[in-house]
Coordinates of C-alpha atoms in Angstrom, one line a residue:
X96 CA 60.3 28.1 -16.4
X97 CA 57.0 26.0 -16.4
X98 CA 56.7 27.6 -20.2
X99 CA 60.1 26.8 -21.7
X100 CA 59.7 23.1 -19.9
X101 CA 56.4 22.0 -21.3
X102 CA 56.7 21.1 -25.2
X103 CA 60.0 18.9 -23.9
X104 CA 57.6 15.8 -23.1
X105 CA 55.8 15.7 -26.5
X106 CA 58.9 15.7 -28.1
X107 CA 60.5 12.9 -25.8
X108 CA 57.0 11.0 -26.9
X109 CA 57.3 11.6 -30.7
X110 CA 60.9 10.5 -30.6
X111 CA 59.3 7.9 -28.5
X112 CA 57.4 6.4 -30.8
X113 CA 59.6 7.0 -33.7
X114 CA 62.1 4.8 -32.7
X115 CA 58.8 2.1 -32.1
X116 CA 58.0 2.7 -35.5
X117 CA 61.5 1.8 -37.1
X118 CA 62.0 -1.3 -34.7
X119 CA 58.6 -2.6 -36.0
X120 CA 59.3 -1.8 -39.4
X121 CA 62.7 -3.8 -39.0
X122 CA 60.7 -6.7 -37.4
X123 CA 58.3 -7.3 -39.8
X124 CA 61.2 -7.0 -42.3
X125 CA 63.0 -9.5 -41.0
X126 CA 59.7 -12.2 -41.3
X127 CA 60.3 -13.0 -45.5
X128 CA 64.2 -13.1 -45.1
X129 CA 63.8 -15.5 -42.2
X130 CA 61.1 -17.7 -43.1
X131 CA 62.5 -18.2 -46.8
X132 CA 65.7 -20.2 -45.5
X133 CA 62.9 -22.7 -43.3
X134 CA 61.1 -23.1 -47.1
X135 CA 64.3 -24.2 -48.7
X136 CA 65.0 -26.5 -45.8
X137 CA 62.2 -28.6 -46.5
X138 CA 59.3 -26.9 -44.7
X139 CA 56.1 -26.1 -46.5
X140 CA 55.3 -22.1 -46.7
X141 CA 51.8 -22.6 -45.2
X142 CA 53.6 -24.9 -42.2
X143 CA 56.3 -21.6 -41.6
X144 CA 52.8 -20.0 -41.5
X145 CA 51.4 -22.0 -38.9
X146 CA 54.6 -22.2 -36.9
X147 CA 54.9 -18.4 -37.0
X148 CA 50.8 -17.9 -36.1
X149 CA 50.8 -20.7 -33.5
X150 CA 53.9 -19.4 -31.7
X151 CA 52.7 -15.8 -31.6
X152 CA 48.8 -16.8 -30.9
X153 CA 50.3 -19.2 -28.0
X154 CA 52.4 -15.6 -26.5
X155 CA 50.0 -13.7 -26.9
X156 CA 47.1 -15.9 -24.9
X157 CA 46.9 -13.6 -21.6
X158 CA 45.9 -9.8 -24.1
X159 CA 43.2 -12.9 -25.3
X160 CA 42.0 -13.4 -21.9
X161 CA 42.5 -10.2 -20.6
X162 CA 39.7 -8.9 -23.4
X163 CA 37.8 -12.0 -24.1
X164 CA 34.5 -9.9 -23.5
X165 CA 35.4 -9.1 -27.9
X166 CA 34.5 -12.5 -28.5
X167 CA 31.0 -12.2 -27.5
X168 CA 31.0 -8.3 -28.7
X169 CA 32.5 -8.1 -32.2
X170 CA 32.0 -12.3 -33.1
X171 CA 31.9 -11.1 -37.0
X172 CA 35.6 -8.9 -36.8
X173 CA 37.7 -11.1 -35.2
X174 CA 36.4 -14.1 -37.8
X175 CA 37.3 -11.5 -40.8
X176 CA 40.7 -10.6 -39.5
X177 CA 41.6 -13.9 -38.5
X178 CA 40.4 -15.0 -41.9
X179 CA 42.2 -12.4 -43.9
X180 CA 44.8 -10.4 -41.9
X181 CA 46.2 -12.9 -40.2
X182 CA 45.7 -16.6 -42.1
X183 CA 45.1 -14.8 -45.7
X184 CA 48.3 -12.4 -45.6
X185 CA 50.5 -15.0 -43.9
X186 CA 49.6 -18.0 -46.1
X187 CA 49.8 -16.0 -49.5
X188 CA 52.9 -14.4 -48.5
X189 CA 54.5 -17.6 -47.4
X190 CA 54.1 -19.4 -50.5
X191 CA 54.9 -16.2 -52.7
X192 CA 58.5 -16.3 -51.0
X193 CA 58.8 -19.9 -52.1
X194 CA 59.0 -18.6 -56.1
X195 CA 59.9 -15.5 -56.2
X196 CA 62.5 -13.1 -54.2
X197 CA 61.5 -11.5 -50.7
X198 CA 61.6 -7.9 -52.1
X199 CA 59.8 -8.3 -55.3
X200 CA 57.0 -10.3 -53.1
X201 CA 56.4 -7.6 -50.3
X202 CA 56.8 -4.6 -53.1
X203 CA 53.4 -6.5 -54.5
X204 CA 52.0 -6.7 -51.1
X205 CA 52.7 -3.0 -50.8
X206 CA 50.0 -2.7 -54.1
X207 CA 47.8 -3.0 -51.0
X208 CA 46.8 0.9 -50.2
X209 CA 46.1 1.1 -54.0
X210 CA 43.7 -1.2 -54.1
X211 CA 42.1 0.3 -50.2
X212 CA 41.4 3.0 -52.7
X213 CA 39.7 1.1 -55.2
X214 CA 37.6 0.1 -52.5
X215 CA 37.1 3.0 -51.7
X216 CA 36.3 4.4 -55.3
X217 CA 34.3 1.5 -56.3
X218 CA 32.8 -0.3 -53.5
X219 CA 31.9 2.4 -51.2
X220 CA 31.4 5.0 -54.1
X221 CA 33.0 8.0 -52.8
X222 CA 35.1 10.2 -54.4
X223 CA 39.3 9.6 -53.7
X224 CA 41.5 13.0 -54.4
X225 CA 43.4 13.4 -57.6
X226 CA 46.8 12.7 -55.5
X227 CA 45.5 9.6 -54.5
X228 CA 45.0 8.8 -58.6
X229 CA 48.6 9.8 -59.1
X230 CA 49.8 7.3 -56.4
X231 CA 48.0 4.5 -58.0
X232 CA 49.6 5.6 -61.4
X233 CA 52.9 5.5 -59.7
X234 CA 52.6 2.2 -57.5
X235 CA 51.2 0.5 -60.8
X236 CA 54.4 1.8 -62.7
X237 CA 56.8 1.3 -60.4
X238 CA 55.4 -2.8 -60.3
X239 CA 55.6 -3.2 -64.1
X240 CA 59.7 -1.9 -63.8
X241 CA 59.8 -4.4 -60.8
X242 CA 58.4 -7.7 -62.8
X243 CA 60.4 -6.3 -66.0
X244 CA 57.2 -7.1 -67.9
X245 CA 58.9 -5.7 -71.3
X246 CA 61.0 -9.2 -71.0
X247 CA 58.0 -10.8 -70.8
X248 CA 57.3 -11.5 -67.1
X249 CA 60.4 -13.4 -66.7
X250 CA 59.1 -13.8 -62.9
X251 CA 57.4 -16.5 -61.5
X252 CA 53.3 -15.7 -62.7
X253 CA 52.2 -17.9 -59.7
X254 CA 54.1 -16.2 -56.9
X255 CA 53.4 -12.8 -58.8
X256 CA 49.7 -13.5 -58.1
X257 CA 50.2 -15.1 -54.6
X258 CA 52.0 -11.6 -53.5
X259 CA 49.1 -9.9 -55.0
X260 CA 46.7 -12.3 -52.8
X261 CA 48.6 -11.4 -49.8
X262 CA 48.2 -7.7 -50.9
X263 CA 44.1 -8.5 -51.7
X264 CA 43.8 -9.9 -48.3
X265 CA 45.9 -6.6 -47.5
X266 CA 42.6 -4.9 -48.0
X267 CA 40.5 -6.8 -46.1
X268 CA 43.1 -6.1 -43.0
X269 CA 42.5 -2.6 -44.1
X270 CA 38.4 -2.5 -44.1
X271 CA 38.3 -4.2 -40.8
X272 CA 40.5 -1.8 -39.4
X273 CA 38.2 0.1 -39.6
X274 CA 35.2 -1.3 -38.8
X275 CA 33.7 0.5 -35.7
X276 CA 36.6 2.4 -34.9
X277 CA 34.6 5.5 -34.5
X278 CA 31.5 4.4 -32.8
X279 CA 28.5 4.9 -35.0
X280 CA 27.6 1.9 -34.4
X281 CA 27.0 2.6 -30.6
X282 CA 29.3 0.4 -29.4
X283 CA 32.4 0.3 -27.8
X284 CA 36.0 1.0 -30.4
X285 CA 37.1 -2.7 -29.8
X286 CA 41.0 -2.6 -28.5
X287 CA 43.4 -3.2 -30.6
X288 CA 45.6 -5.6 -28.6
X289 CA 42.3 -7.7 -28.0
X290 CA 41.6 -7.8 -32.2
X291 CA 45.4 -8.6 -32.4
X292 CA 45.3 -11.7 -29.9
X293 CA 42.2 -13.4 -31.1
X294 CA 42.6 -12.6 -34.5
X295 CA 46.0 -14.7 -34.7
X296 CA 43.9 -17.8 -32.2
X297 CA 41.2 -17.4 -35.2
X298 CA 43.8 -17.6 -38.0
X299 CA 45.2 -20.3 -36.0
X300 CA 42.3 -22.4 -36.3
X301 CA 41.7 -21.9 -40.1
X302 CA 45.5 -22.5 -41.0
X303 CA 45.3 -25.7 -38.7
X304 CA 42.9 -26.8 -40.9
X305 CA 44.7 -26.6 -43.7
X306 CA 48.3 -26.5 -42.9
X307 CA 47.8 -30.3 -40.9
X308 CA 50.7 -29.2 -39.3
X309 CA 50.9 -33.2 -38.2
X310 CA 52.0 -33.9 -41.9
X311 CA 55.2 -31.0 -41.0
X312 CA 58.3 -32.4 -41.7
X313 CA 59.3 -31.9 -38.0
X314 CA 62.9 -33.3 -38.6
X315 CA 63.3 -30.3 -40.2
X316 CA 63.4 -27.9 -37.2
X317 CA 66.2 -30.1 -35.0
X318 CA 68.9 -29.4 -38.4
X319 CA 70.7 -26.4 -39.8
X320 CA 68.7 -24.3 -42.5
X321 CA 71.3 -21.9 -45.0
X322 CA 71.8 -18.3 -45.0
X323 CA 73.1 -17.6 -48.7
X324 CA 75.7 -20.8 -47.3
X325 CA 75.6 -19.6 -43.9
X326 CA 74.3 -22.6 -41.0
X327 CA 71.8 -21.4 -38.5
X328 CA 69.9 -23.6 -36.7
X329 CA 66.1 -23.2 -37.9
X330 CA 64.8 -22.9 -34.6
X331 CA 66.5 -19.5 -34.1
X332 CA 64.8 -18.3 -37.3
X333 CA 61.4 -19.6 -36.1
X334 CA 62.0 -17.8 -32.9
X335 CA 62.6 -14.6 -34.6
X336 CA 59.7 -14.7 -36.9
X337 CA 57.7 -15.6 -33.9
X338 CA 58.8 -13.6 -31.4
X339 CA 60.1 -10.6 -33.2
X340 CA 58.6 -10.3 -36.4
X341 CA 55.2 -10.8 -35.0
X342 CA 55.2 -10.8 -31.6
X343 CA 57.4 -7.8 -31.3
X344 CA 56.3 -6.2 -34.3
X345 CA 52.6 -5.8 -33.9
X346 CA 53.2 -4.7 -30.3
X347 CA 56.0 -1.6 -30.9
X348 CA 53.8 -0.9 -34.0
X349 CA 50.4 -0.2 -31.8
X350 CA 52.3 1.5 -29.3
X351 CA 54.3 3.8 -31.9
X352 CA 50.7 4.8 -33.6
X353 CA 49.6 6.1 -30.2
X354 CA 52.3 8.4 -30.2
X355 CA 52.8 9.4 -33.5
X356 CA 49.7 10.3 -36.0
X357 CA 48.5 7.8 -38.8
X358 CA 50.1 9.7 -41.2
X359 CA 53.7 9.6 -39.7
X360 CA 53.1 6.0 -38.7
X361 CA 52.5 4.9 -42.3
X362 CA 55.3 6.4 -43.7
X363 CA 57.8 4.9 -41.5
X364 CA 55.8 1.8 -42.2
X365 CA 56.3 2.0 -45.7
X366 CA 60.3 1.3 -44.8
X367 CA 59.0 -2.6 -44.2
X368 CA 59.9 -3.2 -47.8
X369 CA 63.2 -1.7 -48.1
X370 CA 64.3 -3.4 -45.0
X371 CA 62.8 -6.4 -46.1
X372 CA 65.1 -6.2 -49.9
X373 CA 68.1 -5.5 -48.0
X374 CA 68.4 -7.7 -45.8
X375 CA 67.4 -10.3 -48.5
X376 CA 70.1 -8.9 -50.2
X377 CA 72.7 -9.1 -47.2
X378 CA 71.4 -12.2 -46.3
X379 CA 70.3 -14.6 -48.7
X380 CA 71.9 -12.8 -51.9
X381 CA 68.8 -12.3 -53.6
X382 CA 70.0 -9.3 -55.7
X383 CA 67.6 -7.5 -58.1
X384 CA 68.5 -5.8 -61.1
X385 CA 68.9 -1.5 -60.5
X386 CA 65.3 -1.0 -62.7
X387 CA 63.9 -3.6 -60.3
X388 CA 65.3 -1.6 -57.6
X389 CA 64.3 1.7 -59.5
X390 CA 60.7 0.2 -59.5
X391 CA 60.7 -0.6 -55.8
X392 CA 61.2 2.6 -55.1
X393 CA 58.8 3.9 -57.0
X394 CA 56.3 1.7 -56.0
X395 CA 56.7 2.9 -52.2
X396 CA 56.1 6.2 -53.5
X397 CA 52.9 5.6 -55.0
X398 CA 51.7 4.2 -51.4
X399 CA 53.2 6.8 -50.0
X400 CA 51.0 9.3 -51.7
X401 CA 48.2 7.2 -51.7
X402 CA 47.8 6.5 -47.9
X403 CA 48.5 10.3 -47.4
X404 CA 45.6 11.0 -49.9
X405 CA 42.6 11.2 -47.9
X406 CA 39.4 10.1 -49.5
X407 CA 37.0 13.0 -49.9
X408 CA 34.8 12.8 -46.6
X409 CA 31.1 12.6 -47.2
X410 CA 29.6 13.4 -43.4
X411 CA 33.1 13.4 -41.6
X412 CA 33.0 9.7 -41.3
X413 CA 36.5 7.6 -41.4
X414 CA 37.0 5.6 -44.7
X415 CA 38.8 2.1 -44.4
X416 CA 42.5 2.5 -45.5
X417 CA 45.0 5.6 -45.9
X418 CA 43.6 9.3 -44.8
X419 CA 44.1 11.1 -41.8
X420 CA 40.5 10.4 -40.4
X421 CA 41.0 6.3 -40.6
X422 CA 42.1 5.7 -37.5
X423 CA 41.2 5.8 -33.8
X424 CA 42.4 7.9 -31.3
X425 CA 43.5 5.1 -29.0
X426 CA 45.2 3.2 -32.6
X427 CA 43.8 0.4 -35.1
X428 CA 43.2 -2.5 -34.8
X429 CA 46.0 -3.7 -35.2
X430 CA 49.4 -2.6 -35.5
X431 CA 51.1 -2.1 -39.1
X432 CA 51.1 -6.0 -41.7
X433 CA 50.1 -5.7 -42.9
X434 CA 53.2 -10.1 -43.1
X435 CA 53.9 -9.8 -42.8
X436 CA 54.3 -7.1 -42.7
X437 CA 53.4 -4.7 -40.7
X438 CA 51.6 -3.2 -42.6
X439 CA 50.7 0.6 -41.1
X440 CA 48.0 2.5 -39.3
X441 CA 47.5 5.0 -42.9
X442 CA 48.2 2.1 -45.8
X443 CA 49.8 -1.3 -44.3
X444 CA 49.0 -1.3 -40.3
X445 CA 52.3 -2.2 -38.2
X446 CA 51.8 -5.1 -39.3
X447 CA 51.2 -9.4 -40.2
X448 CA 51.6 -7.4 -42.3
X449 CA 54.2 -9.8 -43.1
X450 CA 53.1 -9.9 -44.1
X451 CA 55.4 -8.8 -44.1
X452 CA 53.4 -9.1 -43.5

């Protein structure tokens, strides 16, 4: 009885933290295809930043004083993931959506594990496995169908190259992860929740700094903002890319990893994009081309293989990004992205994201 009984609550948890996994992946989906209709209303794309950052950061405030203790303890990572996971991602991303469509900017952001691996490869100097090479090949394919470059790079150049700055800053989202997750250093894993709260009060600061969010065009958030001719009023789609595509997303997404490994995580993660296209397509009627499509897809299968290529291990120590051996027991750092995109625990963590991201 005791026998036949006992493998029914590890199941109830995986399917647990499945469903987490696809509600975070549909939040941080939903951050490009809300925030885009708040750009065209007037609002800058580093002032939707700030509005989304300050809303979460202020929600967030009691996981900051419940482990304030990280600001004395790890100083250096919560500067670094404000810096770059939270105000890097966000801001890039933002003002990538502002030129070009919401699919073709997170399919760049999602160039993100490729480049983890080019860390990896050429920073670190370790050795990646040929299946991670064969990802990279793919991802960087699958892009060049996406931009069409054989018309001549019809897209926007500057929002091409802000996506790839949110996928850059993608990296550094990635390295920090990582960053005393297993202890070497003699010191405490920080928790992720903490690195999650201050890291948004950190970016906070820095995008206040630069967003002057005195200069917003308040008026804009009393009115109506268009959903491909649709009226919603734009505070409902500031509360949802506050509340659930940050908020909501980074939570379900560090709670799904705890209960799913990396490497299942990550690929659920990976459905960000496609979530993200769709409902750009459904809702603001950005349609892309079926090669574009075709690319996308391809793309998501080059991260796929790449976060699920672990870097050759030289003393069994984790390596920043993708791999089975990147990410601590009790979760990383943070949740997905990578906008926000939430980038997941193996490639793009549950993420900002969104960057997603």
């Amino acid at each position: 009885m005791h026998d036949s009984t006992q493998p029914a609550a590890p199941a109830r948890v995986r399917g647990l933290g499945l469903t987490l996994a696809l509600l975070s992946a549909f939040a941080f989906g939903g951050a490009g295809p809300a925030a885009k209709p708040l750009i065209e209303a007037g609002l800058q794309p580093l002032h939707v930043t700030w509005l989304r950052i300050a809303g979460a950061a202020c929600v967030l405030l009691p996981l900051a004083w419940r482990h304030r203790a990280l600001v004395r303890e790890r100083p250096g990572l919560l500067l670094g993931f404000g810096l770059l996971a939270v105000a890097g991602v966000q801001a890039c991303y933002f003002a990538a959506l502002s030129r070009i469509p919401v699919g073709v900017a997170l399919l760049i952001e999602y160039l993100a594990p490729v480049l983890v691996l080019g860390w990896v490869r050429f920073v670190q100097r370790r050795p990646v496995s040929r299946a991670a090479g064969v990802g990279v090949v793919l991802a960087v394919c699958g892009l060049a169908c996406v931009v069409r470059v054989w018309s001549g790079l019809t897209l926007d150049l500057a929002g091409m190259l802000l996506a790839l700055g949110a996928a850059c800053c993608q990296v550094g989202y990635f390295v920090l992860s990582d960053h005393g997750s297993d202890g070497t250093d003699g010191r405490r894993p920080p928790d992720p929740l903490g690195v999650i709260a201050y890291g948004l009060l950190t970016g906070l600061l820095v995008l206040t700094v630069f967003a002057r969010p005195w200069e917003m065009r308040w008026h804009v958030l009393a009115g109506q903002a268009s959903l491909d001719g649709t009226a919603v009023p734009a505070l409902v789609l500031v509360g949802w890319i506050v509340l659930i595509a940050t908020v909501a997303a980074y939570l379900t997404g560090v709670v799904s990893v705890r209960r799913l490994s990396p490497q299942v995580a990550g690929v659920v993660a990976c459905l960000e994009a496609v979530i993200a296209t769709v409902l750009a397509w459904v809702l603001l009627g950005e349609h892309l081309a079926p090669v574009q499509l075709f690319g996308g897809a391809v793309v998501l299968l080059g991260a796929f293989i790449a976060q699920r290529s672990s870097p050759k291990q030289k003393q069994d120590r984790p390596v920043a990004g993708g791999g089975p051996g990147s990410v601590p027991e009790d979760g990383p750092v943070s949740g997905g992205d990578p906008a926000a995109g939430a980038q997941p625990p193996a490639a793009r963590p549950p993420q900002i994201r969104d960057a997603g991201a």
